[in-house]
PDB file of C-alpha atoms in Angstrom:
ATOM      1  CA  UNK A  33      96.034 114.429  97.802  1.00 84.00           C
ATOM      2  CA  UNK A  34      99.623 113.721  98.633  1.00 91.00           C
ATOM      3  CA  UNK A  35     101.818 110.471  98.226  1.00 91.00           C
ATOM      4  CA  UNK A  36     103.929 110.784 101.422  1.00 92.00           C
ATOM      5  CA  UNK A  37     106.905 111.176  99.084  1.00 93.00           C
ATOM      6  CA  UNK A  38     108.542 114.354 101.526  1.00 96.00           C
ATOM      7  CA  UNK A  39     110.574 116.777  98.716  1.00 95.00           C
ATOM      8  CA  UNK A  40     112.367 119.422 101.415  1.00 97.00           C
ATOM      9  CA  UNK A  41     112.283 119.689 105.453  1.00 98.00           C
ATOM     10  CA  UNK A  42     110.979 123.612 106.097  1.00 98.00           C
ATOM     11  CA  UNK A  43     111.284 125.213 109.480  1.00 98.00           C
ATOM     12  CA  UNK A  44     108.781 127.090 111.650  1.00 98.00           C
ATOM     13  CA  UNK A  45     110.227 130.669 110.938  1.00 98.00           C
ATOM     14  CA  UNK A  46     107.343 132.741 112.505  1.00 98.00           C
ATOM     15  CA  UNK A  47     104.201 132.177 114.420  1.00 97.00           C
ATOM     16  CA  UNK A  48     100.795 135.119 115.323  1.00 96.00           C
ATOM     17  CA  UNK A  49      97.938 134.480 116.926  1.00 93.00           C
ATOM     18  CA  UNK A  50      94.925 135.833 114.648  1.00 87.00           C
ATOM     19  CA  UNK A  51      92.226 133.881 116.091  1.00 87.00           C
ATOM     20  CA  UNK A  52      93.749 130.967 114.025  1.00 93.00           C
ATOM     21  CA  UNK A  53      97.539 130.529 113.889  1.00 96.00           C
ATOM     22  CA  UNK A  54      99.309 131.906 111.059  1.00 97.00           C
ATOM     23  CA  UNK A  55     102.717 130.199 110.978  1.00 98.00           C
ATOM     24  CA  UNK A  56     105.814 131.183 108.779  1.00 98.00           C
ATOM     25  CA  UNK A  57     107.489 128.286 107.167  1.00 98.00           C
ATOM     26  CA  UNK A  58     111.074 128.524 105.647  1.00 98.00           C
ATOM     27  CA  UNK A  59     111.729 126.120 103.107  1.00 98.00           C
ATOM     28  CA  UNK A  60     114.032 125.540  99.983  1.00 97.00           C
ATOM     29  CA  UNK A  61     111.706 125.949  97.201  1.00 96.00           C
ATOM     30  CA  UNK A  62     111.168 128.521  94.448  1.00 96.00           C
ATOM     31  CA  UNK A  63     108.585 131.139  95.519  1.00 96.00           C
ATOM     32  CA  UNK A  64     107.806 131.472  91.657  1.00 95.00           C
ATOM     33  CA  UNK A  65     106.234 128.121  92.140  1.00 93.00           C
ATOM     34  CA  UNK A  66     104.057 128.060  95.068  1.00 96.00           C
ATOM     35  CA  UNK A  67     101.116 129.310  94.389  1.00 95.00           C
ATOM     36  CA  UNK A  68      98.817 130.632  96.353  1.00 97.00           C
ATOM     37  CA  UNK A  69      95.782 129.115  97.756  1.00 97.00           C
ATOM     38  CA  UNK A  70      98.066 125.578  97.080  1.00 96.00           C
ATOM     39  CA  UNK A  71      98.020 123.123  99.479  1.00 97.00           C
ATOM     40  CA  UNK A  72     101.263 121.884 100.781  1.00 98.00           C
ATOM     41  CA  UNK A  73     101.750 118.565 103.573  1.00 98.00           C
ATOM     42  CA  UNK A  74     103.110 120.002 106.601  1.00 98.00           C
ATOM     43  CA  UNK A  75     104.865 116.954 108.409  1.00 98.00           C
ATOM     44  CA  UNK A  76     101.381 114.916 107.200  1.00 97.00           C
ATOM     45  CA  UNK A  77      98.981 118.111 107.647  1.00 98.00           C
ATOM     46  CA  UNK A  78      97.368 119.332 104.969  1.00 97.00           C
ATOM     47  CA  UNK A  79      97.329 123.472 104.909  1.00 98.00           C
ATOM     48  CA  UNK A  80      96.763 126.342 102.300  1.00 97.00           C
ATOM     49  CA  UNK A  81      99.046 128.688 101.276  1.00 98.00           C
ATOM     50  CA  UNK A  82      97.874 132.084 102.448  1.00 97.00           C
ATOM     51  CA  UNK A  83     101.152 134.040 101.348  1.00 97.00           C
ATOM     52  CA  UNK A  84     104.397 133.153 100.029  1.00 97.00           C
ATOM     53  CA  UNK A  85     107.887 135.035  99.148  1.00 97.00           C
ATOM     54  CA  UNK A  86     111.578 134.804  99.281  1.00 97.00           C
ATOM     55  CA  UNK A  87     114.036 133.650  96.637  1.00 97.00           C
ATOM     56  CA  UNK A  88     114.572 130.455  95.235  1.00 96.00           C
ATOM     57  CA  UNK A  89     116.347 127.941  97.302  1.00 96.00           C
ATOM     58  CA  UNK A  90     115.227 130.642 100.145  1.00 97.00           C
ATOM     59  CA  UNK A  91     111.668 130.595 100.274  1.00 98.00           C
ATOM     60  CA  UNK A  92     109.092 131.220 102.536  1.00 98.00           C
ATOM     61  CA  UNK A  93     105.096 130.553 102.345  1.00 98.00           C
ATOM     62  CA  UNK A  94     102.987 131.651 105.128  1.00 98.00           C
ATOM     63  CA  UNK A  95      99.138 129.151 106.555  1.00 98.00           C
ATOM     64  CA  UNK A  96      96.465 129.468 109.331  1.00 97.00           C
ATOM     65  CA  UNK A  97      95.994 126.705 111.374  1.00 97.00           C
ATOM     66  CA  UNK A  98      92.771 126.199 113.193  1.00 96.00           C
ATOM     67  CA  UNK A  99      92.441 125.320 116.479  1.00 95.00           C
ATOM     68  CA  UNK A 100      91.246 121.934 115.751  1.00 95.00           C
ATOM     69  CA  UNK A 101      94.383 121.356 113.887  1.00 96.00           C
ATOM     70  CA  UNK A 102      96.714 122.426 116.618  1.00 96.00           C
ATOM     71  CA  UNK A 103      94.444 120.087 119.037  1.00 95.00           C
ATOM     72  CA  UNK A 104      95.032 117.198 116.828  1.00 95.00           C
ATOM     73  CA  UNK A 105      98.743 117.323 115.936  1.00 97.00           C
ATOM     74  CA  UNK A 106     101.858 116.988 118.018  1.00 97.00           C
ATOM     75  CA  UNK A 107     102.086 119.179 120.836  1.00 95.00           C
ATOM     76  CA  UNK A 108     104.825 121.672 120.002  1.00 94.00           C
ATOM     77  CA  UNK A 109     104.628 121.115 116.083  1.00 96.00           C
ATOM     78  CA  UNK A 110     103.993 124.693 115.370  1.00 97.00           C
ATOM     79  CA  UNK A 111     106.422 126.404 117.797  1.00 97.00           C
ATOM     80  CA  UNK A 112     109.222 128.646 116.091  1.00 97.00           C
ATOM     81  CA  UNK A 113     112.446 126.212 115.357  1.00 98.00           C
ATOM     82  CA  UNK A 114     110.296 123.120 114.383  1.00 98.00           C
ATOM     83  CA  UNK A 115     111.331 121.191 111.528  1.00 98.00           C
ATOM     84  CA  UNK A 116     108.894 120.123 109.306  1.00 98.00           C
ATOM     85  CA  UNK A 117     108.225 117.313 106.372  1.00 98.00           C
ATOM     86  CA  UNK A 118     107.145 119.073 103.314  1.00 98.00           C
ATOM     87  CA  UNK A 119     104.918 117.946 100.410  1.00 97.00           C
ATOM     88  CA  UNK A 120     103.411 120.075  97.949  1.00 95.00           C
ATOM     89  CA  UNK A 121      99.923 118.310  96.701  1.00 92.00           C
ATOM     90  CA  UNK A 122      99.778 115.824  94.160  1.00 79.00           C
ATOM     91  CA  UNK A 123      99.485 117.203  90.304  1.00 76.00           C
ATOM     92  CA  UNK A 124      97.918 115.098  88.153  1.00 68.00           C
ATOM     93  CA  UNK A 125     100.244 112.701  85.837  1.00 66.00           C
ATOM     94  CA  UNK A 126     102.933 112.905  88.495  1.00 71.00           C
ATOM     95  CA  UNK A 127     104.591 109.886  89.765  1.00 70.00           C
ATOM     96  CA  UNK A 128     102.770 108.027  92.430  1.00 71.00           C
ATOM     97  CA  UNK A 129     105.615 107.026  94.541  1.00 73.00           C
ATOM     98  CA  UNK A 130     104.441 106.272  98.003  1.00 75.00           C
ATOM     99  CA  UNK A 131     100.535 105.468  98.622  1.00 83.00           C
ATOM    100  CA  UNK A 132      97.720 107.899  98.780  1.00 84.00           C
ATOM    101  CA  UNK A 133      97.571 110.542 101.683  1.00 92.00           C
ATOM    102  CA  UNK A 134      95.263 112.400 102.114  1.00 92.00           C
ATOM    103  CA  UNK A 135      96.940 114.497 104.808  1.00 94.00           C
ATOM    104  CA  UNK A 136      94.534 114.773 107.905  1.00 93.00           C
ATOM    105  CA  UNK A 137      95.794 113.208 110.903  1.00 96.00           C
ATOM    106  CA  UNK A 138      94.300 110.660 112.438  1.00 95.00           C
ATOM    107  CA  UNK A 139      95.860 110.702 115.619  1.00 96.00           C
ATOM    108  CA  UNK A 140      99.119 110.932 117.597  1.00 98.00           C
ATOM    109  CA  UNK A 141     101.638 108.164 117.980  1.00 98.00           C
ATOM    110  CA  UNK A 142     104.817 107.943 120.177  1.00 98.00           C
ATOM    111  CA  UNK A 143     108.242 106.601 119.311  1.00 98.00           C
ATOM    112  CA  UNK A 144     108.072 103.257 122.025  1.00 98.00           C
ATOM    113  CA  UNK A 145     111.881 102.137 120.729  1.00 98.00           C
ATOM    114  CA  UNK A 146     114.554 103.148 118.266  1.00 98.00           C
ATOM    115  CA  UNK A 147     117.713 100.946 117.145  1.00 96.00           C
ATOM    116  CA  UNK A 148     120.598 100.788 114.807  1.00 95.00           C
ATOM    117  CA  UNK A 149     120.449  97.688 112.511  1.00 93.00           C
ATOM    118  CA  UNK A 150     122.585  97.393 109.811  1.00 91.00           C
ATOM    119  CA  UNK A 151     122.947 101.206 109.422  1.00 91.00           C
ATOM    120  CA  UNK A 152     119.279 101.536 109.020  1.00 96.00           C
ATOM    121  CA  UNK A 153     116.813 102.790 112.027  1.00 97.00           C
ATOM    122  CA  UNK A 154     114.260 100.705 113.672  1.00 97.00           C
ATOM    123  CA  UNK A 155     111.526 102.043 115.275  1.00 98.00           C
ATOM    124  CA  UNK A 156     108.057 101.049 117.327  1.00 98.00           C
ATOM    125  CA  UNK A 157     105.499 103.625 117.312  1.00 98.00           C
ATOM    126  CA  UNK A 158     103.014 103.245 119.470  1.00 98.00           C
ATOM    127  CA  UNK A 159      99.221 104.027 118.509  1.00 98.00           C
ATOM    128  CA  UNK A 160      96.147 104.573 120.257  1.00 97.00           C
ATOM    129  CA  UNK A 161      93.177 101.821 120.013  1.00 96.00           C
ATOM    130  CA  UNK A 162      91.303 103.846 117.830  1.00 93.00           C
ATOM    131  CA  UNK A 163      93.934 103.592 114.977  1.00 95.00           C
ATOM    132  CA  UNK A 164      94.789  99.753 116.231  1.00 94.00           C
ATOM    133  CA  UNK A 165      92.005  97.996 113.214  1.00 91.00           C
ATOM    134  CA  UNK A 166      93.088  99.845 110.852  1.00 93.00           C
ATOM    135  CA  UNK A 167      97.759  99.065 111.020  1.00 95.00           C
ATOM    136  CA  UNK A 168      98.659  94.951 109.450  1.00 93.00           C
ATOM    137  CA  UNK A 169     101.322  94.286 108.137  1.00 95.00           C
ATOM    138  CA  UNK A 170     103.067  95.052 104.657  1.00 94.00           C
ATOM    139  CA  UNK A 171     100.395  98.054 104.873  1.00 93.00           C
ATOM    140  CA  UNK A 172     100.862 101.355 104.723  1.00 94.00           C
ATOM    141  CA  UNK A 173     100.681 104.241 106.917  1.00 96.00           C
ATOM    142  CA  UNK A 174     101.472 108.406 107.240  1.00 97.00           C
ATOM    143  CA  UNK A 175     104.507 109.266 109.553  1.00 98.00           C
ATOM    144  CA  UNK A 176     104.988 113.054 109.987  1.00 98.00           C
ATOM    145  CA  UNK A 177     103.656 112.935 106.284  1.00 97.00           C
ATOM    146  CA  UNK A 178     105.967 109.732 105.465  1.00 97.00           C
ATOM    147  CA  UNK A 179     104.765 106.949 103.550  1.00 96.00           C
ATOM    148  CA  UNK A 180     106.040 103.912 105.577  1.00 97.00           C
ATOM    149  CA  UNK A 181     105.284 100.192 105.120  1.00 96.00           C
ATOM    150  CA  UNK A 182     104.455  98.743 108.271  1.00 97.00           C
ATOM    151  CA  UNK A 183     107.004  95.549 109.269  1.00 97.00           C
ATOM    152  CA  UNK A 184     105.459  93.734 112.088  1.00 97.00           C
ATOM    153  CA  UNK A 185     102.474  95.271 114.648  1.00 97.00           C
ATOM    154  CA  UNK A 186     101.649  93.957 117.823  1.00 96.00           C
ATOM    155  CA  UNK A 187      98.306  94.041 119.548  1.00 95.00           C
ATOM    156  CA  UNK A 188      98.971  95.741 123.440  1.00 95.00           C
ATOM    157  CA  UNK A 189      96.610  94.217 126.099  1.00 95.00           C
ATOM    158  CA  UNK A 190      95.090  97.844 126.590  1.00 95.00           C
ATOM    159  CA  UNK A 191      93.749  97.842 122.841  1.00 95.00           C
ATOM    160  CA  UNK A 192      96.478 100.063 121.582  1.00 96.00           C
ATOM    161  CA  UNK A 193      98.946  98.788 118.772  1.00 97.00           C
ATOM    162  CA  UNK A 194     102.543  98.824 118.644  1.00 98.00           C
ATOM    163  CA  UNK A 195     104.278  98.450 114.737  1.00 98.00           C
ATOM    164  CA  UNK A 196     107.334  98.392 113.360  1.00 98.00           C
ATOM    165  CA  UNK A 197     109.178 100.537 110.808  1.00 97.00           C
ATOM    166  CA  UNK A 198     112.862 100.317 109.181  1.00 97.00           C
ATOM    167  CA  UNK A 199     114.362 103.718 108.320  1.00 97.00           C
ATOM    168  CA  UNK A 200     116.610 103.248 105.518  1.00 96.00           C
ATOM    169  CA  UNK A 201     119.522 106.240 105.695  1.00 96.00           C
ATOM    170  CA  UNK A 202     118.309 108.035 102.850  1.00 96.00           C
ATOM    171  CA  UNK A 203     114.732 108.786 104.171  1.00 96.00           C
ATOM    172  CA  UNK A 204     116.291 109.405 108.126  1.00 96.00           C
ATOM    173  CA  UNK A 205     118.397 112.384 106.248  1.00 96.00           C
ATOM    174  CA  UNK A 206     115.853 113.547 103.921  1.00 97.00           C
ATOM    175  CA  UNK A 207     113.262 113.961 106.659  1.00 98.00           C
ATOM    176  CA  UNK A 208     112.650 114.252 110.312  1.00 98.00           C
ATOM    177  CA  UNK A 209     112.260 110.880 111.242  1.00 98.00           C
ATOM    178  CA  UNK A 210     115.882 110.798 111.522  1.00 97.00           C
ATOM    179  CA  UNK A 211     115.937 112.890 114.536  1.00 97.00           C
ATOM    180  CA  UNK A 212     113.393 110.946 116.566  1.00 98.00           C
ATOM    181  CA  UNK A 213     113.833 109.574 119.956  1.00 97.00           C
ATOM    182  CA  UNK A 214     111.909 107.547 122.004  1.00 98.00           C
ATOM    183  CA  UNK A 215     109.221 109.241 123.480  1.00 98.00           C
ATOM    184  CA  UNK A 216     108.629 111.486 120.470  1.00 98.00           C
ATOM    185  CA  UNK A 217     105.630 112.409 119.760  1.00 98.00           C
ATOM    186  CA  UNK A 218     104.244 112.110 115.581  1.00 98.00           C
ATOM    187  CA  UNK A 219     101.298 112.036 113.195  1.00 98.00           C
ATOM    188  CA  UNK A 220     100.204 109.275 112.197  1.00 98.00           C
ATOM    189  CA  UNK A 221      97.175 108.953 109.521  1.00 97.00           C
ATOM    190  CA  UNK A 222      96.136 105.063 108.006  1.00 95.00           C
ATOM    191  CA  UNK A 223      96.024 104.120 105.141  1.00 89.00           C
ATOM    192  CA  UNK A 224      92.712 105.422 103.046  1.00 84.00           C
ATOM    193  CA  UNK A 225      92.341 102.200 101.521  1.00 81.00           C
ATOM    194  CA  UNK A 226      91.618 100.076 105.211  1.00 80.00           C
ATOM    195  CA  UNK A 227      89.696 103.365 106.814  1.00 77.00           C
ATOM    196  CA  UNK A 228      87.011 102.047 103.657  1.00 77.00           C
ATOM    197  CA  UNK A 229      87.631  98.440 104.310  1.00 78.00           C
ATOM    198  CA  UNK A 230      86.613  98.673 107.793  1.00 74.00           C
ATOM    199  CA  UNK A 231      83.850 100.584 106.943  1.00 73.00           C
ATOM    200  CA  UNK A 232      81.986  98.348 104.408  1.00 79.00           C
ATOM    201  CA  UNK A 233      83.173  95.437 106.803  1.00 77.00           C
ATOM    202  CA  UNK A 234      81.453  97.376 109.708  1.00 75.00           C
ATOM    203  CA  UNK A 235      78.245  97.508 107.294  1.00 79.00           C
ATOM    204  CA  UNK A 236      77.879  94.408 106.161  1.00 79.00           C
ATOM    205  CA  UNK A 237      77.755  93.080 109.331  1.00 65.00           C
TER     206      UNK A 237
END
């Protein structure tokens, strides 16, 4: 588990093909304290650490990602260059600072607008129909393994949801999110709490 709370932004250092893709990532952490078989958020995704080195502050840990993670992520996340959110796995007794994330993505999203306002960002993601029940407002949802509260959403005509988010400037330069344009391509996974909603809503009829 994971609190969307991102601690460093790695970069893709490396990538093999070995039936699955082992990927490289660069980060700022101490190598003393990544352990192996750990799991660490990967802009939301959830992977195990297969292999790890460096020094501290100049780090590197090494995953596999399947297939069926690569399908279900953003297209070019695990190309060499990529920035990444990071966020080793919640310890127990640690500070619950953002909601619980679970880090599997749910599906993709697109950037629909981005604006200034008062030095902050705003942005519209857009979401696919499946994820549409499941975004209100004042909730809270994964970014590129962010926790975000949701401002406003907006039902589309096609099923799909568009919702708003305010970046403050702290979280644009201590993640990715920052960097996004319109037309981006991110992660998105709800919030665990309304995936069980809607199913006990769905089963009681």
């Amino acid at each position: 588990m994971f609190t969307g709370i991102v601690t460093a932004i790695g970069t893709v250092a490396a990538i093999e093909q070995r039936g699955d893709l082992h990927v490289r990532i660069a980060c700022p952490f101490d190598p003393e304290r990544i352990a192996i078989g750990a799991s660490i958020a990967c802009s939301g995704v959830c992977l195990t650490v297969t292999e790890r080195g460096g020094s501290p502050g100049d780090a590197w840990f090494a995953v596999d990602v399947s297939q069926e993670t690569v399908s279900r992520t953003v297209p070019g996340q695990w190309e060499e260059g990529r920035k990444l959110n990071l966020e080793p796995s919640l310890r127990l007794g640690d500070e619950l600072g953002g909601h619980l994330v679970t880090g599997h993505v749910d599906a993709v999203g697109e950037v629909a607008e981005r604006r200034s306002v008062d030095g902050s960002i705003h942005f519209e993601i857009r979401a696919p129909k499946s994820l549409a029940p499941f975004i209100a407002a004042k909730g809270s949802i994964t970014v590129d393994g962010v926790s975000l509260t949701v401002n406003a959403v907006e039902d589309e005509a096609d099923g799909s949801a568009r919702f708003a988010l305010n970046i403050i400037p702290h979280t644009g330069e201590v993640t990715t999110l920052g960097a996004l344009s319109e037309g981006d391509k991110v992660n998105l996974e709800i919030d665990v709490l309304a995936r069980y909603l809607k199913r006990m809503q769905a089963l009681a009829g």
